[in-house]
Amino acid sequence: MKLLVVAALFGLCFAQHDPNTKHGRTSIVHLFEWRWADIAAECERYLAPNGYAAVQISPPSESIVVTNPWHPWWQRYQPISYNLCSRSGTEGELRDMIIRCNNVGVNIYVDAVINHMCGAAGGEGNHSSCGTYFNTKNKDFPSVPYSSWDFNDYKCKTGNGEVESYNDIFQVRDCRLVSLLDLALEKDYVREKVAKYLNKLIDMGVAGFRVDACKHMWPGDLSNVFGRLKSLNTTWFLPDTKPFIYQEVIDLGGEAIKASEYFELGRVTEFKYSAKLGKVIREWDGEKLSYLKSWGEGWGFMPSDKAVVFLDNHDNQRGHGAGGASVLTFWDSRLYKIGTGFMLAHPYGVTRVMSSFRWDRHFVNAKDENDWMGPPSNADGSTKPIPINPDTTCGDNWVCEHRWRQIRNMVIFRNVVSDQPLANWWDNGNSQISFSRGSKGFIVINNNNWELNETLNTGLPGGTYCDVISGDKIDNSCTGKKISVDSDGRATFHISHTEEDPFIAIHAESKL
Ligand code: QV4
Ligand code: CA
């Protein structure tokens, strides 16, 4: 038994599954489309002080610039080269951001687009974020350089060269995903160019990678590329620390390619988590919160130590990728806060918080015609800075979910309870639940449309605690509800179903 535990711990730190986080911090925030200068400031003024472990940044590599539609967010998923100028800023600004975030103990994970270059209809010219020439007719990307030899088309067997069926693993890996020119990652030359790009970022100080579109790459090719990666920069990380790898593989079941094919290489995004939690919180298909008692592997999810989890991501919050209408986003803020509260309180997986921008949704037959819209921008298409309001929220259509009190305080909760197991589960057989994390934290949620009035076992030492959902502990007083826990750990809770935030969370550091 002891041996097994030791082996499990070793397995965890050996490979690229360890997020390399600092100071006991646990959660990632995806600052989608933020400028590097704003991320640097955010690390210093907000993320480090509030216990965020890491930032996932938008792709820093040179991309195509699309003007029809007008500068869509997705142009950054169409690389032109591995030069480091992008809509988020220059290479100098990227470097400055990495240094400043590392200096306050916040890791940077790069969104790495290595399955493909731009779309086949991208054309010829210099309409790219560093102004580099390219030509999609000849598959010429001189700044890497890649030429027609470096693409997969010769291997793809579909009529139009596109991925047509997700039941054919050869198509999915060797054909074009939505016309994107598919790189021949079995070639030593291509592997070397990709590894050189990732290693440059490692040298600059990044701590890991969110690897885009992994389902469309052979695990063997990825293994080779990851095997070429250097250890992290020792200015900030211990010698021989491997970069954290989390692979985007959308596996909701029912397809030929399984997330499990990628477990050995690093962690994997667990999309079932996002789709299912949305259903449970919305109570679709007769789901109830009490069913969350077996949440995690018990729901058919991947092993917790392989998973990166989230309520929504930049794709499924706007109908891209997969997950469907159940996915919760900031547009449904009340349910979103409940869902995020549950996610951050529950021990499963490495958690990622989304930070979005608002756009003009325009539904036609349940499809959002404006799902392409980029971040708040100036007339010339350049991304606007993030203004911070006096009340600490963000302005200018930047949503900044990560700054919502309920979400920020649950990120802190997760850090406080990270070494504690789930305990003291209670439910009413319906959608009122509560559980503790050992003796360090406790959450109770009322998602029924009637009141919750219960005396519950919190697992916590006796005392008065500040509820971090309705307020904050400031100095030694509480701006929200106060909860008094008696000496045997029990406390009485009242949560009306009409409250904006029908849940309460207390933890060791919110004790008064
Ligand atoms: C279109 C047609 C093609 C046609 C082509 C002709 O779809 O069939 O041949 O025009 O010009 C954009 C457009 C798309 C366009 C394509 C190429 O939306 O209409 O093709 O560009 O010009 C993002 C967006 C995509 C976008 C892409 C590239 O979501 O809409 O495509 O960026 O700009 C699957 C994958 C999964 C993927 C998910 C979205 O298994 O890996 O779909 N998720 C990741 C990223 C995602 C990104 C990509 C992969 C691609 O999270 O943001 O796609 O890098 O589930
Ligand atoms: Ca591919």
PDB file of N, CA and C in Angstrom, residues 120-187:
ATOM      1  N   ALA A 120      -6.576  27.159 -45.726  1.00  0.00           N
ATOM      2  CA  ALA A 120      -6.111  27.004 -47.110  1.00  0.00           C
ATOM      3  C   ALA A 120      -6.494  28.188 -47.985  1.00  0.00           C
ATOM      4  N   ALA A 121      -7.557  28.906 -47.591  1.00  0.00           N
ATOM      5  CA  ALA A 121      -7.987  30.052 -48.400  1.00  0.00           C
ATOM      6  C   ALA A 121      -7.388  31.361 -47.878  1.00  0.00           C
ATOM      7  N   GLY A 122      -6.333  31.260 -47.100  1.00  0.00           N
ATOM      8  CA  GLY A 122      -5.727  32.447 -46.479  1.00  0.00           C
ATOM      9  C   GLY A 122      -5.128  33.423 -47.471  1.00  0.00           C
ATOM     10  N   GLY A 123      -4.745  32.928 -48.654  1.00  0.00           N
ATOM     11  CA  GLY A 123      -4.253  33.816 -49.702  1.00  0.00           C
ATOM     12  C   GLY A 123      -2.757  34.056 -49.650  1.00  0.00           C
ATOM     13  N   GLU A 124      -2.363  35.174 -50.255  1.00  0.00           N
ATOM     14  CA  GLU A 124      -0.949  35.500 -50.387  1.00  0.00           C
ATOM     15  C   GLU A 124      -0.723  36.930 -49.941  1.00  0.00           C
ATOM     16  N   GLY A 125       0.360  37.195 -49.235  1.00  0.00           N
ATOM     17  CA  GLY A 125       0.655  38.576 -48.871  1.00  0.00           C
ATOM     18  C   GLY A 125       1.252  38.718 -47.488  1.00  0.00           C
ATOM     19  N   ASN A 126       1.026  39.882 -46.919  1.00  0.00           N
ATOM     20  CA  ASN A 126       1.623  40.190 -45.620  1.00  0.00           C
ATOM     21  C   ASN A 126       0.563  40.502 -44.574  1.00  0.00           C
ATOM     22  N   HIS A 127      -0.649  40.008 -44.783  1.00  0.00           N
ATOM     23  CA  HIS A 127      -1.719  40.283 -43.801  1.00  0.00           C
ATOM     24  C   HIS A 127      -1.589  39.313 -42.636  1.00  0.00           C
ATOM     25  N   SER A 128      -0.541  39.569 -41.864  1.00  0.00           N
ATOM     26  CA  SER A 128      -0.195  38.712 -40.725  1.00  0.00           C
ATOM     27  C   SER A 128       0.269  39.623 -39.596  1.00  0.00           C
ATOM     28  N   SER A 129       0.248  39.090 -38.375  1.00  0.00           N
ATOM     29  CA  SER A 129       0.415  39.984 -37.226  1.00  0.00           C
ATOM     30  C   SER A 129       1.823  40.559 -37.059  1.00  0.00           C
ATOM     31  N   CYS A 130       2.838  39.953 -37.717  1.00  0.00           N
ATOM     32  CA  CYS A 130       4.162  40.610 -37.723  1.00  0.00           C
ATOM     33  C   CYS A 130       4.479  41.139 -39.117  1.00  0.00           C
ATOM     34  N   GLY A 131       3.510  41.025 -40.024  1.00  0.00           N
ATOM     35  CA  GLY A 131       3.736  41.496 -41.389  1.00  0.00           C
ATOM     36  C   GLY A 131       4.593  40.568 -42.239  1.00  0.00           C
ATOM     37  N   THR A 132       4.677  39.306 -41.838  1.00  0.00           N
ATOM     38  CA  THR A 132       5.480  38.331 -42.575  1.00  0.00           C
ATOM     39  C   THR A 132       4.733  37.821 -43.803  1.00  0.00           C
ATOM     40  N   TYR A 133       5.463  37.666 -44.897  1.00  0.00           N
ATOM     41  CA  TYR A 133       4.861  37.157 -46.136  1.00  0.00           C
ATOM     42  C   TYR A 133       4.502  35.678 -46.008  1.00  0.00           C
ATOM     43  N   PHE A 134       3.389  35.288 -46.653  1.00  0.00           N
ATOM     44  CA  PHE A 134       3.037  33.863 -46.775  1.00  0.00           C
ATOM     45  C   PHE A 134       2.164  33.670 -48.002  1.00  0.00           C
ATOM     46  N   ASN A 135       2.061  32.419 -48.419  1.00  0.00           N
ATOM     47  CA  ASN A 135       1.278  32.101 -49.607  1.00  0.00           C
ATOM     48  C   ASN A 135       0.666  30.723 -49.424  1.00  0.00           C
ATOM     49  N   THR A 136      -0.666  30.693 -49.267  1.00  0.00           N
ATOM     50  CA  THR A 136      -1.295  29.397 -48.976  1.00  0.00           C
ATOM     51  C   THR A 136      -1.441  28.515 -50.206  1.00  0.00           C
ATOM     52  N   LYS A 137      -1.425  29.108 -51.425  1.00  0.00           N
ATOM     53  CA  LYS A 137      -1.500  28.289 -52.651  1.00  0.00           C
ATOM     54  C   LYS A 137      -0.302  27.346 -52.731  1.00  0.00           C
ATOM     55  N   ASN A 138       0.899  27.911 -52.452  1.00  0.00           N
ATOM     56  CA  ASN A 138       2.120  27.085 -52.498  1.00  0.00           C
ATOM     57  C   ASN A 138       2.458  26.499 -51.144  1.00  0.00           C
ATOM     58  N   LYS A 139       1.646  26.762 -50.142  1.00  0.00           N
ATOM     59  CA  LYS A 139       1.928  26.365 -48.757  1.00  0.00           C
ATOM     60  C   LYS A 139       3.320  26.843 -48.353  1.00  0.00           C
ATOM     61  N   ASP A 140       3.523  28.098 -48.577  1.00  0.00           N
ATOM     62  CA  ASP A 140       4.828  28.702 -48.342  1.00  0.00           C
ATOM     63  C   ASP A 140       4.769  29.634 -47.126  1.00  0.00           C
ATOM     64  N   PHE A 141       5.534  29.280 -46.098  1.00  0.00           N
ATOM     65  CA  PHE A 141       5.598  30.101 -44.879  1.00  0.00           C
ATOM     66  C   PHE A 141       7.073  30.356 -44.600  1.00  0.00           C
ATOM     67  N   PRO A 142       7.670  31.286 -45.371  1.00  0.00           N
ATOM     68  CA  PRO A 142       9.135  31.435 -45.381  1.00  0.00           C
ATOM     69  C   PRO A 142       9.735  31.807 -44.034  1.00  0.00           C
ATOM     70  N   SER A 143       8.942  32.348 -43.156  1.00  0.00           N
ATOM     71  CA  SER A 143       9.526  32.823 -41.909  1.00  0.00           C
ATOM     72  C   SER A 143       9.767  31.687 -40.907  1.00  0.00           C
ATOM     73  N   VAL A 144       9.207  30.458 -41.166  1.00  0.00           N
ATOM     74  CA  VAL A 144       9.523  29.345 -40.247  1.00  0.00           C
ATOM     75  C   VAL A 144      10.863  28.711 -40.614  1.00  0.00           C
ATOM     76  N   PRO A 145      11.195  28.272 -41.827  1.00  0.00           N
ATOM     77  CA  PRO A 145      10.293  28.183 -42.981  1.00  0.00           C
ATOM     78  C   PRO A 145       9.622  26.815 -43.113  1.00  0.00           C
ATOM     79  N   TYR A 146       8.364  26.824 -43.592  1.00  0.00           N
ATOM     80  CA  TYR A 146       7.681  25.611 -44.026  1.00  0.00           C
ATOM     81  C   TYR A 146       7.362  25.764 -45.509  1.00  0.00           C
ATOM     82  N   SER A 147       7.406  24.642 -46.218  1.00  0.00           N
ATOM     83  CA  SER A 147       6.979  24.644 -47.619  1.00  0.00           C
ATOM     84  C   SER A 147       6.026  23.465 -47.798  1.00  0.00           C
ATOM     85  N   SER A 148       5.564  23.243 -49.017  1.00  0.00           N
ATOM     86  CA  SER A 148       4.526  22.219 -49.255  1.00  0.00           C
ATOM     87  C   SER A 148       4.940  20.834 -48.754  1.00  0.00           C
ATOM     88  N   TRP A 149       6.237  20.585 -48.639  1.00  0.00           N
ATOM     89  CA  TRP A 149       6.732  19.286 -48.140  1.00  0.00           C
ATOM     90  C   TRP A 149       6.336  19.020 -46.688  1.00  0.00           C
ATOM     91  N   ASP A 150       6.026  20.074 -45.994  1.00  0.00           N
ATOM     92  CA  ASP A 150       5.855  19.961 -44.551  1.00  0.00           C
ATOM     93  C   ASP A 150       4.399  19.778 -44.124  1.00  0.00           C
ATOM     94  N   PHE A 151       3.539  19.532 -45.108  1.00  0.00           N
ATOM     95  CA  PHE A 151       2.117  19.389 -44.790  1.00  0.00           C
ATOM     96  C   PHE A 151       1.613  17.983 -45.116  1.00  0.00           C
ATOM     97  N   ASN A 152       0.478  17.670 -44.533  1.00  0.00           N
ATOM     98  CA  ASN A 152      -0.046  16.300 -44.547  1.00  0.00           C
ATOM     99  C   ASN A 152      -0.892  15.925 -45.748  1.00  0.00           C
ATOM    100  N   ASP A 153      -1.171  16.867 -46.642  1.00  0.00           N
ATOM    101  CA  ASP A 153      -2.195  16.589 -47.654  1.00  0.00           C
ATOM    102  C   ASP A 153      -1.997  15.273 -48.384  1.00  0.00           C
ATOM    103  N   TYR A 154      -0.737  14.886 -48.625  1.00  0.00           N
ATOM    104  CA  TYR A 154      -0.486  13.640 -49.361  1.00  0.00           C
ATOM    105  C   TYR A 154      -1.005  12.413 -48.626  1.00  0.00           C
ATOM    106  N   LYS A 155      -1.192  12.547 -47.305  1.00  0.00           N
ATOM    107  CA  LYS A 155      -1.644  11.402 -46.514  1.00  0.00           C
ATOM    108  C   LYS A 155      -3.157  11.348 -46.379  1.00  0.00           C
ATOM    109  N   CYS A 156      -3.787  12.504 -46.526  1.00  0.00           N
ATOM    110  CA  CYS A 156      -5.237  12.580 -46.283  1.00  0.00           C
ATOM    111  C   CYS A 156      -6.003  11.937 -47.427  1.00  0.00           C
ATOM    112  N   LYS A 157      -6.968  11.075 -47.062  1.00  0.00           N
ATOM    113  CA  LYS A 157      -7.664  10.310 -48.099  1.00  0.00           C
ATOM    114  C   LYS A 157      -9.091  10.794 -48.394  1.00  0.00           C
ATOM    115  N   THR A 158      -9.491  11.924 -47.793  1.00  0.00           N
ATOM    116  CA  THR A 158     -10.858  12.362 -48.101  1.00  0.00           C
ATOM    117  C   THR A 158     -10.876  13.172 -49.399  1.00  0.00           C
ATOM    118  N   GLY A 159     -12.052  13.242 -50.038  1.00  0.00           N
ATOM    119  CA  GLY A 159     -12.181  13.901 -51.341  1.00  0.00           C
ATOM    120  C   GLY A 159     -11.735  15.352 -51.322  1.00  0.00           C
ATOM    121  N   ASN A 160     -12.128  16.109 -50.300  1.00  0.00           N
ATOM    122  CA  ASN A 160     -11.811  17.540 -50.276  1.00  0.00           C
ATOM    123  C   ASN A 160     -10.651  17.885 -49.347  1.00  0.00           C
ATOM    124  N   GLY A 161      -9.984  16.856 -48.824  1.00  0.00           N
ATOM    125  CA  GLY A 161      -8.829  17.109 -47.969  1.00  0.00           C
ATOM    126  C   GLY A 161      -9.171  17.532 -46.552  1.00  0.00           C
ATOM    127  N   GLU A 162     -10.456  17.512 -46.212  1.00  0.00           N
ATOM    128  CA  GLU A 162     -10.914  17.950 -44.886  1.00  0.00           C
ATOM    129  C   GLU A 162     -11.209  16.757 -43.984  1.00  0.00           C
ATOM    130  N   VAL A 163     -11.203  16.979 -42.683  1.00  0.00           N
ATOM    131  CA  VAL A 163     -11.723  15.980 -41.762  1.00  0.00           C
ATOM    132  C   VAL A 163     -13.225  15.904 -42.009  1.00  0.00           C
ATOM    133  N   GLU A 164     -13.694  14.738 -42.451  1.00  0.00           N
ATOM    134  CA  GLU A 164     -15.133  14.601 -42.718  1.00  0.00           C
ATOM    135  C   GLU A 164     -15.816  13.766 -41.654  1.00  0.00           C
ATOM    136  N   SER A 165     -15.113  12.716 -41.180  1.00  0.00           N
ATOM    137  CA  SER A 165     -15.725  11.835 -40.197  1.00  0.00           C
ATOM    138  C   SER A 165     -14.830  11.694 -38.982  1.00  0.00           C
ATOM    139  N   TYR A 166     -15.409  11.959 -37.804  1.00  0.00           N
ATOM    140  CA  TYR A 166     -14.649  11.793 -36.570  1.00  0.00           C
ATOM    141  C   TYR A 166     -14.578  10.325 -36.138  1.00  0.00           C
ATOM    142  N   ASN A 167     -15.119   9.430 -36.965  1.00  0.00           N
ATOM    143  CA  ASN A 167     -14.993   8.006 -36.656  1.00  0.00           C
ATOM    144  C   ASN A 167     -13.786   7.375 -37.319  1.00  0.00           C
ATOM    145  N   ASP A 168     -13.053   8.170 -38.105  1.00  0.00           N
ATOM    146  CA  ASP A 168     -11.887   7.649 -38.816  1.00  0.00           C
ATOM    147  C   ASP A 168     -10.649   8.359 -38.257  1.00  0.00           C
ATOM    148  N   ILE A 169      -9.872   7.622 -37.452  1.00  0.00           N
ATOM    149  CA  ILE A 169      -8.743   8.258 -36.757  1.00  0.00           C
ATOM    150  C   ILE A 169      -7.689   8.807 -37.727  1.00  0.00           C
ATOM    151  N   PHE A 170      -7.616   8.234 -38.933  1.00  0.00           N
ATOM    152  CA  PHE A 170      -6.623   8.707 -39.908  1.00  0.00           C
ATOM    153  C   PHE A 170      -7.031  10.070 -40.463  1.00  0.00           C
ATOM    154  N   GLN A 171      -8.306  10.205 -40.779  1.00  0.00           N
ATOM    155  CA  GLN A 171      -8.812  11.507 -41.230  1.00  0.00           C
ATOM    156  C   GLN A 171      -8.604  12.581 -40.171  1.00  0.00           C
ATOM    157  N   VAL A 172      -8.970  12.253 -38.946  1.00  0.00           N
ATOM    158  CA  VAL A 172      -8.931  13.277 -37.901  1.00  0.00           C
ATOM    159  C   VAL A 172      -7.508  13.793 -37.707  1.00  0.00           C
ATOM    160  N   ARG A 173      -6.511  12.878 -37.868  1.00  0.00           N
ATOM    161  CA  ARG A 173      -5.117  13.286 -37.633  1.00  0.00           C
ATOM    162  C   ARG A 173      -4.419  13.838 -38.880  1.00  0.00           C
ATOM    163  N   ASP A 174      -4.793  13.334 -40.046  1.00  0.00           N
ATOM    164  CA  ASP A 174      -4.015  13.676 -41.244  1.00  0.00           C
ATOM    165  C   ASP A 174      -4.714  14.610 -42.217  1.00  0.00           C
ATOM    166  N   CYS A 175      -5.986  14.888 -41.994  1.00  0.00           N
ATOM    167  CA  CYS A 175      -6.701  15.796 -42.893  1.00  0.00           C
ATOM    168  C   CYS A 175      -6.829  17.166 -42.239  1.00  0.00           C
ATOM    169  N   ARG A 176      -7.412  18.112 -42.996  1.00  0.00           N
ATOM    170  CA  ARG A 176      -7.498  19.484 -42.508  1.00  0.00           C
ATOM    171  C   ARG A 176      -8.712  19.691 -41.619  1.00  0.00           C
ATOM    172  N   LEU A 177      -8.477  20.295 -40.460  1.00  0.00           N
ATOM    173  CA  LEU A 177      -9.553  20.709 -39.562  1.00  0.00           C
ATOM    174  C   LEU A 177     -10.027  22.067 -40.081  1.00  0.00           C
ATOM    175  N   VAL A 178     -11.294  22.202 -40.395  1.00  0.00           N
ATOM    176  CA  VAL A 178     -11.867  23.417 -41.004  1.00  0.00           C
ATOM    177  C   VAL A 178     -10.880  24.146 -41.941  1.00  0.00           C
ATOM    178  N   SER A 179     -10.344  23.386 -42.885  1.00  0.00           N
ATOM    179  CA  SER A 179      -9.469  23.895 -43.952  1.00  0.00           C
ATOM    180  C   SER A 179      -8.075  24.348 -43.494  1.00  0.00           C
ATOM    181  N   LEU A 180      -7.744  24.170 -42.226  1.00  0.00           N
ATOM    182  CA  LEU A 180      -6.438  24.623 -41.728  1.00  0.00           C
ATOM    183  C   LEU A 180      -5.327  23.708 -42.254  1.00  0.00           C
ATOM    184  N   LEU A 181      -4.282  24.309 -42.815  1.00  0.00           N
ATOM    185  CA  LEU A 181      -3.200  23.527 -43.446  1.00  0.00           C
ATOM    186  C   LEU A 181      -2.500  22.678 -42.386  1.00  0.00           C
ATOM    187  N   ASP A 182      -2.574  21.349 -42.589  1.00  0.00           N
ATOM    188  CA  ASP A 182      -2.230  20.395 -41.529  1.00  0.00           C
ATOM    189  C   ASP A 182      -0.751  20.010 -41.568  1.00  0.00           C
ATOM    190  N   LEU A 183      -0.041  20.274 -40.486  1.00  0.00           N
ATOM    191  CA  LEU A 183       1.405  20.027 -40.472  1.00  0.00           C
ATOM    192  C   LEU A 183       1.750  18.543 -40.367  1.00  0.00           C
ATOM    193  N   ALA A 184       2.825  18.151 -41.067  1.00  0.00           N
ATOM    194  CA  ALA A 184       3.293  16.757 -41.073  1.00  0.00           C
ATOM    195  C   ALA A 184       4.213  16.548 -39.870  1.00  0.00           C
ATOM    196  N   LEU A 185       3.612  16.331 -38.704  1.00  0.00           N
ATOM    197  CA  LEU A 185       4.390  16.226 -37.470  1.00  0.00           C
ATOM    198  C   LEU A 185       5.203  14.940 -37.351  1.00  0.00           C
ATOM    199  N   GLU A 186       5.079  14.033 -38.333  1.00  0.00           N
ATOM    200  CA  GLU A 186       5.943  12.849 -38.299  1.00  0.00           C
ATOM    201  C   GLU A 186       7.318  13.172 -38.861  1.00  0.00           C
ATOM    202  N   LYS A 187       7.444  14.360 -39.499  1.00  0.00           N
ATOM    203  CA  LYS A 187       8.737  14.744 -40.071  1.00  0.00           C
ATOM    204  C   LYS A 187       9.650  15.337 -39.003  1.00  0.00           C
TER     205      LYS A 187
END
